[in-house]
Tab-separated table of C-alpha atoms and ligand atoms in Angstrom:
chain	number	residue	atom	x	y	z
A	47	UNK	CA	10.275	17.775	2.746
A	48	UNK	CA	10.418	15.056	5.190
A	49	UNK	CA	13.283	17.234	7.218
A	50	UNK	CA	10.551	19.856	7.848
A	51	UNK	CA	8.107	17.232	9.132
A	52	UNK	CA	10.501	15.741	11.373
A	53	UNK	CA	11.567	18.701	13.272
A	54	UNK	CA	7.812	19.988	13.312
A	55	UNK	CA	6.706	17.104	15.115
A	56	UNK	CA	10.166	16.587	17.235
A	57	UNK	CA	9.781	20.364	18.175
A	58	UNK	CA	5.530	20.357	19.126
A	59	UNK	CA	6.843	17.378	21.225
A	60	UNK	CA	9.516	18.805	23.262
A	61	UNK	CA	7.396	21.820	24.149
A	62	UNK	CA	4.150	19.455	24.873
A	63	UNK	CA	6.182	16.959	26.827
A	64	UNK	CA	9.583	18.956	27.901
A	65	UNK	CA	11.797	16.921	27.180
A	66	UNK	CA	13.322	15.277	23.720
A	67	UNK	CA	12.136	12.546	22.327
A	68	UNK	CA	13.642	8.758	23.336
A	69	UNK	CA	13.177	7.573	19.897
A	70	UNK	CA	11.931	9.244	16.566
A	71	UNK	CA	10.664	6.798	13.984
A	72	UNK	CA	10.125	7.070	10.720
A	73	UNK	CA	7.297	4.959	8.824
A	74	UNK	CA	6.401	5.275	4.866
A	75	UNK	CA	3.336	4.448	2.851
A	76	UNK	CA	3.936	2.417	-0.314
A	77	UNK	CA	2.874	2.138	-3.866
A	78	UNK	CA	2.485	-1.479	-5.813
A	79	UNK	CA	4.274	-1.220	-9.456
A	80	UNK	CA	2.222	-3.893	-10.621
A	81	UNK	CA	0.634	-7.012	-9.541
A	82	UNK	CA	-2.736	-5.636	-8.170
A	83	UNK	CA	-5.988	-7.569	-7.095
A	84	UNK	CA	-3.746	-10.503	-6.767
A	85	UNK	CA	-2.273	-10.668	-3.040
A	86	UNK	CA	-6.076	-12.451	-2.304
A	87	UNK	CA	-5.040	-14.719	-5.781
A	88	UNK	CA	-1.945	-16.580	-4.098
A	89	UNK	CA	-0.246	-14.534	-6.880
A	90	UNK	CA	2.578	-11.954	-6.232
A	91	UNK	CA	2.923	-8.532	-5.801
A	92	UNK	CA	5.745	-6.326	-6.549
A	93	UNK	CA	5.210	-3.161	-4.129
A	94	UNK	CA	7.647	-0.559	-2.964
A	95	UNK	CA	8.308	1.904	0.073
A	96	UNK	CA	7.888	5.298	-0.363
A	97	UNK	CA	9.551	8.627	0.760
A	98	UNK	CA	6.156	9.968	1.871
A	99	UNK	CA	6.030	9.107	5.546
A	100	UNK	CA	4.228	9.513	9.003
A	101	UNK	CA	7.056	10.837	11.517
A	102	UNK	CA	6.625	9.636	15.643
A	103	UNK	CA	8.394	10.850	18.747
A	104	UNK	CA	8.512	8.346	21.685
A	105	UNK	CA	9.212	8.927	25.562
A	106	UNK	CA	8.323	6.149	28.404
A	107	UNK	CA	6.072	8.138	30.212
A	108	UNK	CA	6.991	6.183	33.203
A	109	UNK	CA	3.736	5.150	34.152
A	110	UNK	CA	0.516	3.292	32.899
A	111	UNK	CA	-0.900	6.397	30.956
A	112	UNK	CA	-0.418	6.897	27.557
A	113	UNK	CA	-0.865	9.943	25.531
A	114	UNK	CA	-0.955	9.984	22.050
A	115	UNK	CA	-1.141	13.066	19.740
A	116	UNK	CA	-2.494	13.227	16.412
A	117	UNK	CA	-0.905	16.327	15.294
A	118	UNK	CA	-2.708	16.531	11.622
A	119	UNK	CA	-5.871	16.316	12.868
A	120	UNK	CA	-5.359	18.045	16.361
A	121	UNK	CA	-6.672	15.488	18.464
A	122	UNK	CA	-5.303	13.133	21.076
A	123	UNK	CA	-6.286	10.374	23.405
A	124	UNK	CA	-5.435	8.303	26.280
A	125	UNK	CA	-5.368	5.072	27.238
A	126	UNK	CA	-4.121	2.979	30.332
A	127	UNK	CA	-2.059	0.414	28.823
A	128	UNK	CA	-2.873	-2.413	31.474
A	129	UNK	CA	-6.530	-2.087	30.613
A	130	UNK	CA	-8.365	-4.404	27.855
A	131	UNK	CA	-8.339	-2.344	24.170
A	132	UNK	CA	-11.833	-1.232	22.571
A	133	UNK	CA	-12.954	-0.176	19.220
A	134	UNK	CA	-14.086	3.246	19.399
A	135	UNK	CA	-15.630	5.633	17.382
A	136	UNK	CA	-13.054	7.894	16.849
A	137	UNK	CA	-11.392	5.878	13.915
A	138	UNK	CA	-7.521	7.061	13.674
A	139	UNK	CA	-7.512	5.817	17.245
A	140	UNK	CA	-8.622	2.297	16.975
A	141	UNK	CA	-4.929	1.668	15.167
A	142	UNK	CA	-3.133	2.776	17.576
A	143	UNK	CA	-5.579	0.691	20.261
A	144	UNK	CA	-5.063	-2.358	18.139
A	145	UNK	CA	-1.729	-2.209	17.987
A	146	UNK	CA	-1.398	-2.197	21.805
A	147	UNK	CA	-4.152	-5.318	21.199
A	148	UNK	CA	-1.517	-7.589	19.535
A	149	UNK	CA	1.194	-6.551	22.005
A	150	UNK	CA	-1.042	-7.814	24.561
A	151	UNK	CA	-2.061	-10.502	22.854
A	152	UNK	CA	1.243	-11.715	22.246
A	153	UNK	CA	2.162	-11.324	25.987
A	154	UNK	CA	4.612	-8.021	25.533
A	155	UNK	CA	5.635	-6.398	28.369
A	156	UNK	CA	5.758	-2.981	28.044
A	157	UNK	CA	4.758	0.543	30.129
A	158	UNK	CA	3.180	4.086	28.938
A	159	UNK	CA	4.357	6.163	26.650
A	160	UNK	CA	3.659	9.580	25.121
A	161	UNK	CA	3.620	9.773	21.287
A	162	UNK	CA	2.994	12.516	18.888
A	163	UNK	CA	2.473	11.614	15.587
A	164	UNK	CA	2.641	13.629	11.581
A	165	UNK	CA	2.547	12.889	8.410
A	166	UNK	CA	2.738	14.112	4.819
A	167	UNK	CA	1.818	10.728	3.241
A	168	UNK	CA	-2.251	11.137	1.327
A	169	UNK	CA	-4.639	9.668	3.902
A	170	UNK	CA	-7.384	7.328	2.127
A	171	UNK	CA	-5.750	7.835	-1.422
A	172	UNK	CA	-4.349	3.849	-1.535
A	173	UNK	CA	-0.964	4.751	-0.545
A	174	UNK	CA	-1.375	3.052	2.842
A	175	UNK	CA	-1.195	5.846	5.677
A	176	UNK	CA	-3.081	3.186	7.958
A	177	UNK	CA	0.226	0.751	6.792
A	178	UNK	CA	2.751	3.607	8.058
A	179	UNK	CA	0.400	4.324	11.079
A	180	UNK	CA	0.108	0.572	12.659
A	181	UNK	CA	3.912	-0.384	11.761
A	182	UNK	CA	5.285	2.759	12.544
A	183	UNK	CA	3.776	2.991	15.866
A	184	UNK	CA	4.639	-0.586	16.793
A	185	UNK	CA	8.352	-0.363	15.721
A	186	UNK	CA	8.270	2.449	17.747
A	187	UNK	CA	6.772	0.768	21.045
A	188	UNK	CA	9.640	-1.934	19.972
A	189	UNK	CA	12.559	0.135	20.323
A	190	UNK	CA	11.026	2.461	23.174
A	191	UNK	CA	10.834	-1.012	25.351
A	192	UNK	CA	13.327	-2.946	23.824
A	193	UNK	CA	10.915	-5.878	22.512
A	194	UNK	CA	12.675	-7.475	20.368
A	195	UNK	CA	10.455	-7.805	17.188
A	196	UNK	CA	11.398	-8.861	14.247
A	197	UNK	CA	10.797	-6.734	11.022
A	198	UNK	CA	8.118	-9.669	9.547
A	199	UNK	CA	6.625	-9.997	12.943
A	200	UNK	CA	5.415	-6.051	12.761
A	201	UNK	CA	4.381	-5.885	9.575
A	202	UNK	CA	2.009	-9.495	11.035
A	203	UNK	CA	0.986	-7.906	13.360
A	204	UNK	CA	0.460	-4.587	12.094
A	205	UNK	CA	-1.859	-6.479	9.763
A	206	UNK	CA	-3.867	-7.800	12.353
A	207	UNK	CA	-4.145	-4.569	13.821
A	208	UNK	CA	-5.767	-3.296	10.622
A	209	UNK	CA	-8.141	-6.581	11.154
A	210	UNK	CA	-9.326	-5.682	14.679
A	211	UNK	CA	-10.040	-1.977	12.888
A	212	UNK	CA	-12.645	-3.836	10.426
A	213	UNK	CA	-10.263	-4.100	7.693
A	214	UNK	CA	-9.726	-7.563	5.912
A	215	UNK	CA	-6.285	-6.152	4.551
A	216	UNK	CA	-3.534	-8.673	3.078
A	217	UNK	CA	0.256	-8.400	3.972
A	218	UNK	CA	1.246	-6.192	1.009
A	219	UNK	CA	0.717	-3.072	2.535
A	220	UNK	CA	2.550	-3.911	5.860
A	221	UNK	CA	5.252	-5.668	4.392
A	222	UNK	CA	6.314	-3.223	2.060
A	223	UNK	CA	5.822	0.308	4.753
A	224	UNK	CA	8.338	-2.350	7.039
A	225	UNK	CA	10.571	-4.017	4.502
A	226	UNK	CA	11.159	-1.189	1.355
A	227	UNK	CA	14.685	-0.430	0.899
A	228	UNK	CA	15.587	2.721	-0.848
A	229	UNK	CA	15.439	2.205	-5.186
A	230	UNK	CA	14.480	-1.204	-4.686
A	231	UNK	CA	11.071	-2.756	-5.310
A	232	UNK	CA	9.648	-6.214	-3.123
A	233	UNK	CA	8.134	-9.203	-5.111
A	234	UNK	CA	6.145	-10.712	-3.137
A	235	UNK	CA	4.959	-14.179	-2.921
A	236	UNK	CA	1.148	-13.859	-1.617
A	237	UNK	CA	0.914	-17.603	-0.522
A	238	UNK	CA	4.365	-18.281	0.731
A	239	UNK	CA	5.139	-14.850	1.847
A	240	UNK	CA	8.949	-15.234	0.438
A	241	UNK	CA	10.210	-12.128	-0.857
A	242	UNK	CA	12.994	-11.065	-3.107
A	243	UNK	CA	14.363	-7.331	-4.092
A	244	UNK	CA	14.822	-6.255	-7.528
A	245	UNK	CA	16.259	-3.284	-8.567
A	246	UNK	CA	14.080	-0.071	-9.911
A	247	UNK	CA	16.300	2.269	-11.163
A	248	UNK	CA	14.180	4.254	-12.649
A	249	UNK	CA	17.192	7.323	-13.177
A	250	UNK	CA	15.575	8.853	-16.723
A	251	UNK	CA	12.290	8.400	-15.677
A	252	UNK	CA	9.909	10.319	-12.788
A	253	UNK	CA	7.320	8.116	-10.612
A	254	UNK	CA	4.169	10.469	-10.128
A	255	UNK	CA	0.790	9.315	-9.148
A	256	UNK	CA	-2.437	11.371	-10.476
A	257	UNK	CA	-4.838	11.471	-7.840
A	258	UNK	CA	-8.900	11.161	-9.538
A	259	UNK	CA	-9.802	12.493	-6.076
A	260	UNK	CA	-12.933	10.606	-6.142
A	261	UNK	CA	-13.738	7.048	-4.434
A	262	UNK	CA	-16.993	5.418	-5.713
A	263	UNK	CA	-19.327	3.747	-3.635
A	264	UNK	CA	-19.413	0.234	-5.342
A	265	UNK	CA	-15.729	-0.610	-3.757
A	266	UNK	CA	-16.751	-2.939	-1.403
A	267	UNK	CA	-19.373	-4.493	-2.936
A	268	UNK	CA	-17.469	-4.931	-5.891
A	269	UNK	CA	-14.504	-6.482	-3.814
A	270	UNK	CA	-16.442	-8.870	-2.530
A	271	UNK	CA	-18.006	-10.328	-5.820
A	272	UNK	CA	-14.587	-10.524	-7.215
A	273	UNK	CA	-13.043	-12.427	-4.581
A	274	UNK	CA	-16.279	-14.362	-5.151
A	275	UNK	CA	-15.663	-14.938	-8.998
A	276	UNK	CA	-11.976	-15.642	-8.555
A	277	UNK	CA	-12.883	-18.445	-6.219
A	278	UNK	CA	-15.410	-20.038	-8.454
A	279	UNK	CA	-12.934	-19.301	-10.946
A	280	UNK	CA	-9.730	-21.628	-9.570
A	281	UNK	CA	-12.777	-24.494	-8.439
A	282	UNK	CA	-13.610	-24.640	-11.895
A	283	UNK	CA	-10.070	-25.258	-13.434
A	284	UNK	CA	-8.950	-27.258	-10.235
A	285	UNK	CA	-11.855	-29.494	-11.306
A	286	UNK	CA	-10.636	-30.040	-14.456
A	287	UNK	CA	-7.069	-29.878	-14.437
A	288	UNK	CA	-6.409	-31.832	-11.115
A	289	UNK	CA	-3.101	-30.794	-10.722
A	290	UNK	CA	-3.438	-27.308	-10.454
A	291	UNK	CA	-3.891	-25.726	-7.629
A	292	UNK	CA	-3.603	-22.134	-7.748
A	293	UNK	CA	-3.679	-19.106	-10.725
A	294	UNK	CA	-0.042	-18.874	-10.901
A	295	UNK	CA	-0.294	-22.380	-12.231
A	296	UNK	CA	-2.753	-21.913	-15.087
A	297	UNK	CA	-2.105	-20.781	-18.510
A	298	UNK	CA	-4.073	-18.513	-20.669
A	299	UNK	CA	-4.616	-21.624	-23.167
A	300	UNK	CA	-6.375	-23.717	-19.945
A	301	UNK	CA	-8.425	-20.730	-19.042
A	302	UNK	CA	-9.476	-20.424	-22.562
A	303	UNK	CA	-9.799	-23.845	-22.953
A	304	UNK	CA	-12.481	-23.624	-19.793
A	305	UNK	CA	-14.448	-20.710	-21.400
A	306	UNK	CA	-17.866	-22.712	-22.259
A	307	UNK	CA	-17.656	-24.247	-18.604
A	308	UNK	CA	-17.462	-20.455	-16.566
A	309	UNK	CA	-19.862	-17.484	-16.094
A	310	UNK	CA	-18.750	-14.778	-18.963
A	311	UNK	CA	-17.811	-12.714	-15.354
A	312	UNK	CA	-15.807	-15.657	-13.875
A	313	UNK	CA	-13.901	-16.357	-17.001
A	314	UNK	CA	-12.967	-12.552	-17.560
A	315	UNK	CA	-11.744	-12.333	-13.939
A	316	UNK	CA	-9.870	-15.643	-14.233
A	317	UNK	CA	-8.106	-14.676	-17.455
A	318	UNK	CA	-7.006	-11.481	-15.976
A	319	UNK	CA	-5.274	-12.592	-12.857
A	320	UNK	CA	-3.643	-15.479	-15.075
A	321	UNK	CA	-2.717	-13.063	-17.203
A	322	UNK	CA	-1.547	-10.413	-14.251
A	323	UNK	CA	0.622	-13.064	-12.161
A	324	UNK	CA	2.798	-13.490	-15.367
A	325	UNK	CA	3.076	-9.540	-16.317
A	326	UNK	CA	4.872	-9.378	-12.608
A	327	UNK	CA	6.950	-12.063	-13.233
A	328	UNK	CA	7.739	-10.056	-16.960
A	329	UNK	CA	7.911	-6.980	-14.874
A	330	UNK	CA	11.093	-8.066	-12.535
A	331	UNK	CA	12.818	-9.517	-15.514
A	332	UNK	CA	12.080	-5.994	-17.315
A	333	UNK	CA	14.009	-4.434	-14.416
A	334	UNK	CA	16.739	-6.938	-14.071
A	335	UNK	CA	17.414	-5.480	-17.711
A	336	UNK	CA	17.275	-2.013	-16.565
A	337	UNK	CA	13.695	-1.868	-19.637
A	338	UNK	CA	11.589	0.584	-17.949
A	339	UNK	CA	9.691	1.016	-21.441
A	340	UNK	CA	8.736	-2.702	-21.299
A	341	UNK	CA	7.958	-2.261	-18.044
A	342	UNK	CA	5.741	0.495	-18.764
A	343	UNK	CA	4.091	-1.409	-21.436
A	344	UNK	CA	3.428	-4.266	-19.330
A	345	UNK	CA	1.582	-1.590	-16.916
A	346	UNK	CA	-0.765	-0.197	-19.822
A	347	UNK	CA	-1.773	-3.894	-20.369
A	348	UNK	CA	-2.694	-4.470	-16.102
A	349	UNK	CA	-4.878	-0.946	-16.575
A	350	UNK	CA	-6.778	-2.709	-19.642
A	351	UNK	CA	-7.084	-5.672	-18.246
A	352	UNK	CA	-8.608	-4.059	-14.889
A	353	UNK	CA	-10.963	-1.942	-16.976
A	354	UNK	CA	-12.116	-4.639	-19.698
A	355	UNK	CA	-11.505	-8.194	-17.538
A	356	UNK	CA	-11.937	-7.410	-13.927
A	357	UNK	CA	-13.947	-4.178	-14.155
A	358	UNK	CA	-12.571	-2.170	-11.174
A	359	UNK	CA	-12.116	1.009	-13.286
A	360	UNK	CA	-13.985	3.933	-13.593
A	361	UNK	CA	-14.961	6.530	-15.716
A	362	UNK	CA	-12.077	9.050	-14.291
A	363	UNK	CA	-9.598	6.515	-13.628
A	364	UNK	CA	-9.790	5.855	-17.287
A	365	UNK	CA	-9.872	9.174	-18.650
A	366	UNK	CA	-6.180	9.465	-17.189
A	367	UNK	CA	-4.652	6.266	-18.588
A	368	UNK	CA	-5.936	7.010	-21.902
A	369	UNK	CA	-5.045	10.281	-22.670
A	370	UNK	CA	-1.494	9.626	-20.867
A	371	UNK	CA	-1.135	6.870	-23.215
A	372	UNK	CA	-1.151	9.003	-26.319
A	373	UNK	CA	1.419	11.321	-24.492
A	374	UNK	CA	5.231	9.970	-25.679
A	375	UNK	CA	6.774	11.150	-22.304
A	376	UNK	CA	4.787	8.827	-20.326
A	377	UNK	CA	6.025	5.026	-20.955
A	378	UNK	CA	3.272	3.629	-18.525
A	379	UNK	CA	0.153	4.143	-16.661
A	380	UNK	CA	-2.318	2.194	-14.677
A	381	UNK	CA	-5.050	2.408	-11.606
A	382	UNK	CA	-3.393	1.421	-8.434
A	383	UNK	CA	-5.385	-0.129	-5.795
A	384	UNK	CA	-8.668	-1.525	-5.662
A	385	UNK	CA	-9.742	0.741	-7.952
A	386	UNK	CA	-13.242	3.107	-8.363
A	387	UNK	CA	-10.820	5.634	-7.877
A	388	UNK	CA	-7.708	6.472	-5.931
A	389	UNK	CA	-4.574	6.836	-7.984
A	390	UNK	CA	-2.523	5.880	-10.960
A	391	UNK	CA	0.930	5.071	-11.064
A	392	UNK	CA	2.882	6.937	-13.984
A	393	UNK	CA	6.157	6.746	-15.226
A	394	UNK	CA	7.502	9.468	-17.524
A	395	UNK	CA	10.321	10.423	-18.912
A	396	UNK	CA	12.144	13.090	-16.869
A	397	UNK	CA	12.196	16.393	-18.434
A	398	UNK	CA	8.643	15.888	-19.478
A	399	UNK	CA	6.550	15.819	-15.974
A	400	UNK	CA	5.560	19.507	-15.566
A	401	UNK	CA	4.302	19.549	-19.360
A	402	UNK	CA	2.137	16.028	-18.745
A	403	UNK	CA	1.015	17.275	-15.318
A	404	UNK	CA	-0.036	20.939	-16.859
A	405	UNK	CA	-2.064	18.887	-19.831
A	406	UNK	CA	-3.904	16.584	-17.883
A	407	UNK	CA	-4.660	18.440	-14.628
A	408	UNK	CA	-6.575	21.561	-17.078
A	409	UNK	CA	-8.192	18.243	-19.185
A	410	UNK	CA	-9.495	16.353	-16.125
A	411	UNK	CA	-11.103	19.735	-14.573
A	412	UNK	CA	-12.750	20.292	-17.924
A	413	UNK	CA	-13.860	17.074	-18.263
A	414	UNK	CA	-15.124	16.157	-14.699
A	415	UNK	CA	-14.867	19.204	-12.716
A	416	UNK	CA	-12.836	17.679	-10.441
A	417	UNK	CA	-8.616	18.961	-9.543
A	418	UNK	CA	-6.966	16.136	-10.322
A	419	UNK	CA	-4.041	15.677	-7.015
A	420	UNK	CA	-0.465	14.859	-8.366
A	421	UNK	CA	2.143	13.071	-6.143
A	422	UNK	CA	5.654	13.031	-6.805
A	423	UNK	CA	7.053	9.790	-5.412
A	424	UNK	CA	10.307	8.334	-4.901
A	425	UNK	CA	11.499	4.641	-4.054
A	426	UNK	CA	12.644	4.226	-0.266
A	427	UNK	CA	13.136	3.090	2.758
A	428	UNK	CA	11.506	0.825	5.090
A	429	UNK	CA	10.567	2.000	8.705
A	430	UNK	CA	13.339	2.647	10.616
A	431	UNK	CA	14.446	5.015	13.477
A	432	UNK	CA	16.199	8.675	12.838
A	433	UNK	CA	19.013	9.575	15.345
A	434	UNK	CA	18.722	13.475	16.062
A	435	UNK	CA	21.835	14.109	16.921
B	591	ADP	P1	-4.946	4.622	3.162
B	591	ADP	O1	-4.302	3.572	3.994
B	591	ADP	O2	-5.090	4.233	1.731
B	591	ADP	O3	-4.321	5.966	3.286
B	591	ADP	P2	-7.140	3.973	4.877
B	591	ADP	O4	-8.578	4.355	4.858
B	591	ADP	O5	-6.773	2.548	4.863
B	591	ADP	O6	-6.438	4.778	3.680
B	591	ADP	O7	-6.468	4.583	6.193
B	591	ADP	C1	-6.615	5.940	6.512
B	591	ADP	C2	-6.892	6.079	8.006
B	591	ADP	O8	-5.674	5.930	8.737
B	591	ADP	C3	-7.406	7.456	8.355
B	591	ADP	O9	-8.807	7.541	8.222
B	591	ADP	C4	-6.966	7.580	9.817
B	591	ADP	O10	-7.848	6.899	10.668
B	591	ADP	C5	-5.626	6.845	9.817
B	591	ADP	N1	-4.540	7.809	9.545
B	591	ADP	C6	-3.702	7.824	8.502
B	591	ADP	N2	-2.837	8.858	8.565
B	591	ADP	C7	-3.132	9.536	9.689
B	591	ADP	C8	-2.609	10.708	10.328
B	591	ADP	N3	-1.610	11.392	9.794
B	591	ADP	N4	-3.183	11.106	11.492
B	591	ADP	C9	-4.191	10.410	12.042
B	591	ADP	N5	-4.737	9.307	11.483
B	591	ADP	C10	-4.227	8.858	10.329
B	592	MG	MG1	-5.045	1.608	4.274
């Protein structure tokens, strides 16, 4: 699939530009195994790249003009790159315009280019097209003009980026579209930013994601009050056990232990990301041991404790986990991202996908009236650049 989109957009280039492209870069979104509304918890995350990705072709345009080429959307721009960046209000554009930002910013020197752009990663499903877009484009810039940026230094700065859009994004999403290696997944360290790799082979079993194709309102909001509670939450046991300092810290016994002194909201949230921080920890030993049932168990428990504990589920998103939880093929299931919709991650036994995806696609119409989406996904590699030849 992603040999089609690369000669698509290499081929609309040479016959917009007339000439091959200088460098053709490839840039995936990601998905997060487990470990989710913890990156803003000093917790850690165990995310991995994926082999849905956006696909850029590059040529110096030998002067200060820059055209870029959405080819998706059919839509381009152009900016002078000596002149100060502005938001604007054609969205897609403002990443591309704060990449260029940081690059400025950070006293790059670099000339125009022409860059056409396609993708066949979900936009605004959670697997982080914005990611692939920002760190995609500025790995791109970085080999076009020979910058010299390290790998950790785009996915910074492709965070920032995101920032200057309006988005108050942590690293996870960056750092994974950059860093992914191919059947490996990324824990993450949210407060010291060290990383390891772990192993997913996942050989017997299929990663697909079930798309609820609906995105509730309360999101934001909702985000908010939770990064609200969890903050009350650590004051409160910080205040009484002096020596801790952050979640990964705690124990379920001191959060219980703190019940009559919390909010029944600020407890519930506090008890889940305890909880949470040590199911990733479980989760890399699972794979260490190859135990991708334990695994899966460990992601049924995150999707309970997101509905019950940190409320961030929904009526659809639920619907899915429980009936694929009665469904032997599938050894786990659970909302990924922020939830109120977006995806779920699903393992299931190979052999056994086209039956599960045939049950619950005619169920979730009947129930909501909605087509459910379905993603198959694979583990792999970070952005890099494709030779042509
Ligand atoms: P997600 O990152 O979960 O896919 P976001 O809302 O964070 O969703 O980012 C999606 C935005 O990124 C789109 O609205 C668009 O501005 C930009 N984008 C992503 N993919 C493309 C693409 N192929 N072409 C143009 N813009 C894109
Ligand atoms: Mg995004």
């Amino acid at each position: 699939m992603n040999d089609i989109l690369i000669k698509k957009t290499t081929a609309f280039f040479e016959e917009t530009f007339g000439a091959e492209p200088q460098k053709i870069v490839l840039s995936p979104g990601r998905i997060n195994i487990i470990g989710e509304h913890i990156d803003y918890n000093d917790g850690y995350v165990l995310p991995a790249a994926i082999d849905k990705i956006i696909c850029f072709a590059f040529e110096k345009s030998n002067s200060n003009t820059s055209r870029i080429i959405a080819m998706d959307l059919d839509d381009e721009f152009e900016i002078d790159v000596t002149a100060p960046m502005e938001l604007t209000d054609n969205v897609w554009t403002n990443y591309i315009r704060g990449v260029v930002n940081q690059l400025k910013k950070n006293d790059f020197e670099f000339e125009g280019f022409n860059c056409v752009f396609s993708s066949n990663i979900p936009v605004g499903s959670g697997l982080s097209s914005s990611a692939a877009l920002e760190c995609g484009f500025l790995f791109g810039i970085n080999e076009l003009f020979n910058l010299n940026i390290k790998p950790i230094d785009i996915a910074l700065m492709g965070q920032k980026a995101e920032h200057w859009v309006g988005i108050n994004c942590g690293i996870m999403d960056q750092f994974s579209s950059v860093m992914g290696q191919e059947n490996k997944v990324i824990k993450i360290d949210c407060r010291t930013l060290e990383y390891e790799y772990h192993d997913a082979n996942f050989s017997d079993y299929s990663l697909i994601l079930f798309d609820s194709n609906v995105k509730h309102s309360l999101m934001t909001s909702a985000y908010n009050e939770r990064r609200q509670q969890c903050e009350e939450g650590i004051a409160i046991i910080k205040k009484n056990y002096p020596k801790i300092n952050s979640f990964r810290d705690c124990t379920e016994n001191k959060v219980n232990s703190l019940k009559d002194k919390m909010s029944a909201a600020v407890f519930k949230r506090s008890l889940f990301v305890v909880k949470e921080i040590n199911r990733v920890v479980q989760a890399c030993k699972a794979l260490d041991n190859g135990n991708i049932e334990t695994l899966g168990r460990l992601m049924f428990e995150t999707h309970e404790g997101l509905s019950v504990d940190y409320e961030v589920s929904c009526a659809e998103l639920d619907m899915i986990v429980d009936t694929l939880k009665k469904e032997e093929a599938v050894v786990g299931s659970r909302l990924m991202g922020g939830g109120f919709g977006g995806c779920t991650i699903n393992l299931i036994k190979k052999g056994h996908e086209e039956g599960v995806k045939k049950k619950l696609s005619a169920l979730y119409f009947d129930t909501f009236g909605i087509e459910l989406k379905i993603y198959d996904v694979k583990i792999g590699n970070g952005t890099s650049l494709y030779n042509n030849n």
